[in-house]
mmCIF file of C-alpha atoms and ligand atoms in Angstrom:
data_model
loop_
_atom_site.group_PDB
_atom_site.id
_atom_site.type_symbol
_atom_site.label_atom_id
_atom_site.label_comp_id
_atom_site.label_asym_id
_atom_site.label_seq_id
_atom_site.Cartn_x
_atom_site.Cartn_y
_atom_site.Cartn_z
ATOM 1 C CA MET A 18 19.543 -47.934 -60.562
ATOM 2 C CA ALA A 19 20.247 -51.630 -60.304
ATOM 3 C CA LYS A 20 22.119 -52.619 -57.157
ATOM 4 C CA LEU A 21 25.409 -54.154 -58.257
ATOM 5 C CA LYS A 22 27.140 -56.847 -56.294
ATOM 6 C CA ALA A 23 30.736 -56.108 -55.251
ATOM 7 C CA ARG A 24 33.118 -58.770 -56.560
ATOM 8 C CA MET A 25 36.698 -59.298 -55.429
ATOM 9 C CA PRO A 26 39.359 -59.578 -58.189
ATOM 10 C CA CYS A 27 40.342 -63.152 -57.182
ATOM 11 C CA GLU A 28 36.871 -64.378 -56.308
ATOM 12 C CA GLU A 29 36.411 -68.118 -56.975
ATOM 13 C CA MET A 30 40.187 -68.500 -57.592
ATOM 14 C CA LEU A 31 41.469 -68.315 -53.997
ATOM 15 C CA PRO A 32 42.436 -69.493 -51.430
ATOM 16 C CA PHE A 33 44.642 -72.506 -52.113
ATOM 17 C CA THR A 34 47.677 -74.178 -50.560
ATOM 18 C CA PHE A 35 50.514 -76.157 -52.139
ATOM 19 C CA GLY A 36 53.064 -77.695 -49.819
ATOM 20 C CA THR A 37 53.828 -75.237 -47.033
ATOM 21 C CA VAL A 38 52.628 -72.127 -48.873
ATOM 22 C CA LYS A 39 49.149 -70.625 -48.805
ATOM 23 C CA LEU A 40 47.791 -67.972 -51.161
ATOM 24 C CA ASP A 41 44.708 -65.944 -50.266
ATOM 25 C CA GLU A 42 43.087 -62.693 -51.303
ATOM 26 C CA THR A 43 43.344 -59.694 -48.968
ATOM 27 C CA ASN A 44 40.617 -57.072 -48.869
ATOM 28 C CA LEU A 45 42.410 -53.776 -48.227
ATOM 29 C CA GLY A 46 39.296 -51.590 -48.354
ATOM 30 C CA VAL A 47 39.931 -47.967 -49.302
ATOM 31 C CA MET A 48 43.158 -47.349 -51.234
ATOM 32 C CA THR A 49 44.281 -43.854 -52.178
ATOM 33 C CA SER A 50 47.231 -42.968 -54.355
ATOM 34 C CA VAL A 51 49.123 -40.095 -52.688
ATOM 35 C CA MET A 52 51.460 -38.182 -55.027
ATOM 36 C CA ALA A 53 53.515 -35.442 -53.369
ATOM 37 C CA LEU A 54 53.072 -31.972 -54.857
ATOM 38 C CA GLY A 55 55.414 -29.830 -52.759
ATOM 39 C CA GLU A 56 57.728 -30.672 -49.889
ATOM 40 C CA ASP A 57 57.704 -34.324 -48.806
ATOM 41 C CA ALA A 58 58.217 -33.273 -45.154
ATOM 42 C CA ALA A 59 55.091 -31.082 -45.130
ATOM 43 C CA LEU A 60 53.054 -33.900 -46.677
ATOM 44 C CA SER A 61 54.422 -36.378 -44.144
ATOM 45 C CA SER A 62 53.423 -34.249 -41.144
ATOM 46 C CA ALA A 63 49.967 -33.585 -42.638
ATOM 47 C CA LEU A 64 49.517 -37.342 -43.113
ATOM 48 C CA SER A 65 50.657 -38.010 -39.537
ATOM 49 C CA ASP A 66 48.242 -35.402 -38.163
ATOM 50 C CA ALA A 67 45.314 -36.751 -40.171
ATOM 51 C CA HIS A 68 45.875 -40.511 -40.094
ATOM 52 C CA GLY A 69 48.731 -41.288 -37.701
ATOM 53 C CA VAL A 70 51.101 -42.518 -40.423
ATOM 54 C CA GLY A 71 53.656 -40.348 -42.210
ATOM 55 C CA PHE A 72 54.832 -40.474 -45.827
ATOM 56 C CA PRO A 73 57.187 -43.479 -46.099
ATOM 57 C CA LYS A 74 60.775 -43.356 -47.284
ATOM 58 C CA ALA A 75 61.600 -45.167 -50.550
ATOM 59 C CA ASN A 76 61.239 -48.966 -50.238
ATOM 60 C CA ARG A 77 59.489 -48.727 -46.844
ATOM 61 C CA THR A 78 55.990 -48.882 -45.365
ATOM 62 C CA LEU A 79 54.503 -47.198 -42.314
ATOM 63 C CA GLY A 80 51.645 -48.505 -40.146
ATOM 64 C CA ASN A 81 50.338 -52.041 -39.734
ATOM 65 C CA ALA A 82 47.645 -54.322 -41.081
ATOM 66 C CA GLY A 83 44.298 -53.332 -39.629
ATOM 67 C CA GLY A 84 45.228 -49.710 -38.960
ATOM 68 C CA PRO A 85 46.006 -46.970 -41.467
ATOM 69 C CA ARG A 86 48.945 -48.018 -43.584
ATOM 70 C CA CYS A 87 51.126 -46.153 -46.082
ATOM 71 C CA ILE A 88 53.097 -48.200 -48.607
ATOM 72 C CA TRP A 89 55.781 -46.463 -50.696
ATOM 73 C CA PHE A 90 54.676 -46.878 -54.290
ATOM 74 C CA GLY A 91 57.187 -45.103 -56.523
ATOM 75 C CA GLN A 92 59.047 -41.852 -56.950
ATOM 76 C CA ARG A 93 57.299 -39.423 -54.544
ATOM 77 C CA GLN A 94 54.256 -41.695 -54.424
ATOM 78 C CA ALA A 95 52.638 -43.781 -51.705
ATOM 79 C CA MET A 96 49.436 -45.803 -51.302
ATOM 80 C CA LEU A 97 47.332 -44.856 -48.273
ATOM 81 C CA ILE A 98 45.389 -47.928 -47.156
ATOM 82 C CA GLY A 99 42.485 -47.963 -44.730
ATOM 83 C CA PRO A 100 40.964 -44.534 -44.136
ATOM 84 C CA ALA A 101 39.372 -42.259 -46.704
ATOM 85 C CA PRO A 102 41.907 -39.419 -47.136
ATOM 86 C CA ASP A 103 41.444 -36.280 -45.091
ATOM 87 C CA ASP A 104 40.544 -33.251 -47.268
ATOM 88 C CA ARG A 105 43.396 -31.251 -45.764
ATOM 89 C CA LEU A 106 45.900 -33.488 -47.588
ATOM 90 C CA GLN A 107 44.871 -31.996 -50.935
ATOM 91 C CA VAL A 108 47.201 -29.044 -50.389
ATOM 92 C CA TYR A 109 50.223 -31.363 -50.223
ATOM 93 C CA ALA A 110 49.410 -34.185 -52.591
ATOM 94 C CA ALA A 111 47.365 -35.308 -55.578
ATOM 95 C CA LEU A 112 44.913 -37.877 -54.173
ATOM 96 C CA VAL A 113 43.304 -40.524 -56.368
ATOM 97 C CA ASP A 114 40.896 -43.198 -55.166
ATOM 98 C CA GLN A 115 42.216 -46.530 -56.526
ATOM 99 C CA SER A 116 40.262 -48.862 -54.223
ATOM 100 C CA ASP A 117 38.868 -50.995 -57.024
ATOM 101 C CA GLY A 118 41.961 -50.786 -59.217
ATOM 102 C CA TRP A 119 44.197 -53.246 -57.412
ATOM 103 C CA CYS A 120 44.249 -56.933 -56.662
ATOM 104 C CA ALA A 121 45.832 -57.719 -53.272
ATOM 105 C CA VAL A 122 46.939 -61.174 -52.149
ATOM 106 C CA THR A 123 48.844 -62.522 -49.178
ATOM 107 C CA VAL A 124 51.267 -65.383 -49.779
ATOM 108 C CA GLU A 125 52.651 -67.066 -46.683
ATOM 109 C CA GLY A 126 54.320 -70.156 -45.326
ATOM 110 C CA GLU A 127 57.666 -71.786 -44.724
ATOM 111 C CA ASP A 128 58.751 -71.927 -48.386
ATOM 112 C CA VAL A 129 57.363 -68.534 -49.391
ATOM 113 C CA GLU A 130 60.810 -67.073 -50.183
ATOM 114 C CA HIS A 131 61.561 -70.041 -52.471
ATOM 115 C CA VAL A 132 58.292 -69.449 -54.326
ATOM 116 C CA LEU A 133 58.959 -65.732 -54.828
ATOM 117 C CA GLU A 134 62.610 -66.182 -55.814
ATOM 118 C CA ARG A 135 61.370 -68.035 -58.915
ATOM 119 C CA LEU A 136 59.361 -65.003 -60.005
ATOM 120 C CA VAL A 137 60.830 -61.783 -58.606
ATOM 121 C CA PRO A 138 64.213 -60.243 -59.612
ATOM 122 C CA VAL A 139 64.762 -58.699 -56.140
ATOM 123 C CA ASP A 140 66.406 -60.433 -53.173
ATOM 124 C CA LEU A 141 63.478 -60.878 -50.782
ATOM 125 C CA ARG A 142 65.290 -63.008 -48.197
ATOM 126 C CA ARG A 143 64.713 -61.902 -44.629
ATOM 127 C CA MET A 144 68.300 -60.774 -44.055
ATOM 128 C CA HIS A 145 67.924 -58.175 -46.857
ATOM 129 C CA PHE A 146 64.187 -57.551 -46.993
ATOM 130 C CA LYS A 147 62.692 -57.180 -43.532
ATOM 131 C CA ARG A 148 59.175 -56.678 -42.230
ATOM 132 C CA GLY A 149 58.000 -53.257 -43.431
ATOM 133 C CA HIS A 150 60.289 -53.288 -46.474
ATOM 134 C CA THR A 151 58.562 -52.903 -49.830
ATOM 135 C CA ALA A 152 59.605 -52.988 -53.493
ATOM 136 C CA ARG A 153 58.085 -51.920 -56.772
ATOM 137 C CA THR A 154 59.277 -54.633 -59.137
ATOM 138 C CA GLN A 155 57.999 -57.413 -61.371
ATOM 139 C CA LEU A 156 56.428 -60.770 -60.626
ATOM 140 C CA GLY A 157 56.946 -62.757 -63.805
ATOM 141 C CA HIS A 158 56.087 -60.096 -66.387
ATOM 142 C CA ILE A 159 53.590 -58.365 -64.120
ATOM 143 C CA SER A 160 54.328 -54.977 -62.564
ATOM 144 C CA ALA A 161 53.857 -55.438 -58.800
ATOM 145 C CA SER A 162 54.198 -53.952 -55.328
ATOM 146 C CA ILE A 163 55.652 -56.485 -52.877
ATOM 147 C CA THR A 164 55.759 -55.882 -49.100
ATOM 148 C CA ARG A 165 56.993 -58.164 -46.326
ATOM 149 C CA THR A 166 54.282 -58.361 -43.652
ATOM 150 C CA GLY A 167 55.762 -61.125 -41.503
ATOM 151 C CA SER A 168 58.679 -63.525 -41.139
ATOM 152 C CA GLN A 169 57.000 -65.843 -43.688
ATOM 153 C CA ALA A 170 54.396 -63.560 -45.261
ATOM 154 C CA PHE A 171 54.206 -61.062 -48.148
ATOM 155 C CA LEU A 172 51.484 -58.729 -49.405
ATOM 156 C CA ILE A 173 51.450 -58.483 -53.202
ATOM 157 C CA LEU A 174 49.543 -55.879 -55.201
ATOM 158 C CA VAL A 175 49.038 -55.933 -58.985
ATOM 159 C CA PHE A 176 46.611 -54.165 -61.304
ATOM 160 C CA ARG A 177 43.163 -55.686 -60.964
ATOM 161 C CA SER A 178 43.239 -56.765 -64.618
ATOM 162 C CA MET A 179 46.294 -58.922 -63.783
ATOM 163 C CA ALA A 180 44.552 -60.940 -61.031
ATOM 164 C CA ALA A 181 44.204 -64.191 -62.999
ATOM 165 C CA SER A 182 47.788 -63.929 -64.340
ATOM 166 C CA LEU A 183 49.096 -63.342 -60.812
ATOM 167 C CA VAL A 184 47.260 -66.374 -59.446
ATOM 168 C CA HIS A 185 48.538 -68.467 -62.371
ATOM 169 C CA GLU A 186 52.188 -67.400 -61.902
ATOM 170 C CA LEU A 187 52.093 -67.970 -58.139
ATOM 171 C CA SER A 188 50.302 -71.317 -58.401
ATOM 172 C CA GLN A 189 52.901 -72.626 -60.896
ATOM 173 C CA ALA A 190 55.785 -71.592 -58.628
ATOM 174 C CA MET A 191 54.029 -72.932 -55.509
ATOM 175 C CA ARG A 192 53.425 -76.301 -57.205
ATOM 176 C CA ALA A 193 57.041 -76.510 -58.374
ATOM 177 C CA VAL A 194 58.470 -75.730 -54.942
ATOM 178 C CA ALA A 195 56.060 -78.170 -53.266
ATOM 179 C CA SER A 196 56.950 -80.955 -55.694
ATOM 180 C CA ARG A 197 60.667 -80.492 -55.064
ATOM 181 C CA ARG A 198 59.876 -80.826 -51.371
ATOM 182 C CA GLY A 199 58.025 -84.026 -52.160
ATOM 183 C CA ASN A 200 54.691 -82.848 -50.790
ATOM 184 C CA GLY A 201 53.013 -81.540 -53.935
ATOM 185 C CA MET B 10 73.449 -56.154 -66.501
ATOM 186 C CA ARG B 11 72.285 -54.356 -63.372
ATOM 187 C CA LEU B 12 71.700 -50.666 -62.662
ATOM 188 C CA ASP B 13 71.916 -48.814 -59.348
ATOM 189 C CA CYS B 14 68.674 -46.841 -59.246
ATOM 190 C CA PRO B 15 69.288 -43.807 -56.962
ATOM 191 C CA ILE B 16 65.851 -44.439 -55.418
ATOM 192 C CA CYS B 17 65.320 -48.232 -55.390
ATOM 193 C CA GLY B 18 68.889 -49.548 -55.237
ATOM 194 C CA ASN B 19 70.600 -52.194 -57.382
ATOM 195 C CA ARG B 20 68.143 -53.792 -59.803
ATOM 196 C CA ASP B 21 68.024 -56.207 -62.728
ATOM 197 C CA ARG B 22 68.071 -54.796 -66.267
ATOM 198 C CA ARG B 23 64.603 -56.236 -67.012
ATOM 199 C CA GLU B 24 63.015 -53.564 -64.777
ATOM 200 C CA PHE B 25 64.366 -50.755 -66.989
ATOM 201 C CA TYR B 26 63.267 -49.265 -70.298
ATOM 202 C CA TYR B 27 65.906 -47.805 -72.648
ATOM 203 C CA GLN B 28 65.090 -44.540 -74.383
ATOM 204 C CA GLY B 29 68.242 -43.202 -76.077
ATOM 205 C CA ASP B 30 70.874 -40.466 -75.884
ATOM 206 C CA ALA B 31 70.536 -38.138 -72.879
ATOM 207 C CA VAL B 32 70.960 -35.201 -75.263
ATOM 208 C CA MET B 33 67.129 -35.226 -75.226
ATOM 209 C CA LEU B 34 67.389 -33.299 -71.914
ATOM 210 C CA GLU B 35 69.045 -30.382 -73.756
ATOM 211 C CA ARG B 36 66.202 -29.151 -75.900
ATOM 212 C CA PRO B 37 67.168 -26.170 -78.115
ATOM 213 C CA ALA B 38 65.277 -22.878 -77.862
ATOM 214 C CA PRO B 39 62.266 -22.676 -80.227
ATOM 215 C CA ASP B 40 64.143 -20.130 -82.375
ATOM 216 C CA ALA B 41 67.504 -21.963 -82.315
ATOM 217 C CA GLY B 42 67.273 -22.605 -86.048
ATOM 218 C CA ALA B 43 66.891 -25.625 -88.319
ATOM 219 C CA ALA B 44 70.464 -26.890 -87.887
ATOM 220 C CA ALA B 45 70.209 -27.031 -84.063
ATOM 221 C CA TRP B 46 66.838 -28.761 -84.222
ATOM 222 C CA ASP B 47 68.001 -31.196 -86.904
ATOM 223 C CA GLY B 48 70.977 -32.138 -84.702
ATOM 224 C CA TYR B 49 68.836 -32.452 -81.583
ATOM 225 C CA LEU B 50 66.232 -34.664 -83.206
ATOM 226 C CA HIS B 51 68.181 -36.775 -85.671
ATOM 227 C CA LEU B 52 71.976 -36.716 -85.426
ATOM 228 C CA ARG B 53 73.654 -39.136 -82.999
ATOM 229 C CA ALA B 54 77.405 -39.765 -82.719
ATOM 230 C CA ASN B 55 77.186 -43.542 -82.069
ATOM 231 C CA LEU B 56 80.597 -43.586 -80.381
ATOM 232 C CA ALA B 57 82.420 -46.696 -79.272
ATOM 233 C CA GLY B 58 83.173 -45.733 -75.667
ATOM 234 C CA GLU B 59 81.449 -43.631 -73.049
ATOM 235 C CA THR B 60 77.782 -42.852 -73.659
ATOM 236 C CA ARG B 61 75.102 -41.051 -71.650
ATOM 237 C CA ASP B 62 71.652 -42.499 -72.151
ATOM 238 C CA LEU B 63 68.167 -42.047 -70.750
ATOM 239 C CA TRP B 64 66.613 -45.057 -69.074
ATOM 240 C CA GLN B 65 63.384 -45.328 -67.124
ATOM 241 C CA HIS B 66 62.948 -47.492 -64.039
ATOM 242 C CA GLU B 67 59.684 -48.596 -65.554
ATOM 243 C CA ALA B 68 58.900 -51.575 -63.315
ATOM 244 C CA GLY B 69 60.315 -49.887 -60.200
ATOM 245 C CA CYS B 70 59.940 -46.310 -58.961
ATOM 246 C CA GLY B 71 59.123 -44.933 -62.420
ATOM 247 C CA ALA B 72 61.962 -42.373 -62.371
ATOM 248 C CA TRP B 73 63.842 -41.345 -65.497
ATOM 249 C CA LEU B 74 67.592 -41.857 -65.174
ATOM 250 C CA VAL B 75 70.773 -40.769 -66.940
ATOM 251 C CA VAL B 76 73.133 -43.741 -67.201
ATOM 252 C CA THR B 77 76.788 -43.153 -68.116
ATOM 253 C CA ARG B 78 78.345 -46.358 -69.395
ATOM 254 C CA ASN B 79 81.063 -47.600 -71.681
ATOM 255 C CA THR B 80 79.932 -49.515 -74.767
ATOM 256 C CA VAL B 81 83.390 -51.055 -75.209
ATOM 257 C CA THR B 82 84.022 -52.338 -71.666
ATOM 258 C CA HIS B 83 80.342 -52.535 -70.582
ATOM 259 C CA ALA B 84 81.301 -50.693 -67.380
ATOM 260 C CA ILE B 85 78.527 -48.608 -65.840
ATOM 261 C CA HIS B 86 79.962 -45.423 -64.311
ATOM 262 C CA THR B 87 77.044 -43.410 -62.935
ATOM 263 C CA VAL B 88 73.267 -43.584 -62.641
ATOM 264 C CA GLU B 89 71.661 -40.212 -61.872
ATOM 265 C CA LEU B 90 68.094 -38.973 -61.635
ATOM 266 C CA ALA B 91 67.243 -37.220 -64.915
ATOM 267 C CA SER B 92 65.361 -34.599 -62.876
ATOM 268 C CA ALA B 93 68.596 -33.720 -61.031
ATOM 269 C CA VAL B 94 70.605 -33.611 -64.282
ATOM 270 C CA LYS B 95 67.965 -31.345 -65.843
ATOM 271 C CA GLU B 96 67.963 -29.107 -62.759
ATOM 272 C CA ALA B 97 71.763 -28.732 -63.022
ATOM 273 C CA LEU B 98 71.410 -27.646 -66.685
ATOM 274 C CA ARG B 99 69.201 -24.688 -65.727
HETATM 275 ZN ZN1 LIG C 17 63.900 -46.957 -59.123
#
């Protein structure tokens, strides 16, 4: 069989910077959708035993960049990022490999909240939305998962097919914010 | 208009999809007869006042919700998980 070349969803589109804000693609590696079947508590302890991160509460993430990470992803759903899922989890959750299904970007910089407030109908300011907080919401018209990863940084996930639309929406908002600052 | 999703918190209306009367949770028995099924499928009261409707937090957690609101005053009284409402009907 022909050897196919792996291609990132935002390849040749990123990175770029406007004003104080930088947008770049983030390679998250293995991503597994974890949908609870029985008790959430049993699933959480099985996840902790296998990967060192439990099942997150609604609107929260567990773990950090680099290590295993679990991002809440909807009603009784989370995305396990990093390790391939341990087989023992199958008793507690439906597991689906979605590694190639998502486009992940990191947007960061001083004006990042001003960029996102033009696109996202959730208050993402630091006083309300702290590091480790996450939201399923919309970015423009795109269904998205948005997580704060730092004081001026967010991880944004959208369906892979939405990669170009995501880059377009963010670039427009980044340009607009930069031009208001007078450094576009 | 904003809705208090029991899972996600207070969110903008654009994240939600409207389905219709929450009577859809009270499906008649298969042998309930033509009149019961006709009412369940087709007949809606269309009251001016308090209504109970099904909404889905489509762009959020994905949960189906029962929203009790007043079509005259636009007040929203309760937002409950449809799964919990259905459980209570059993
Ligand atoms: Zn919700």
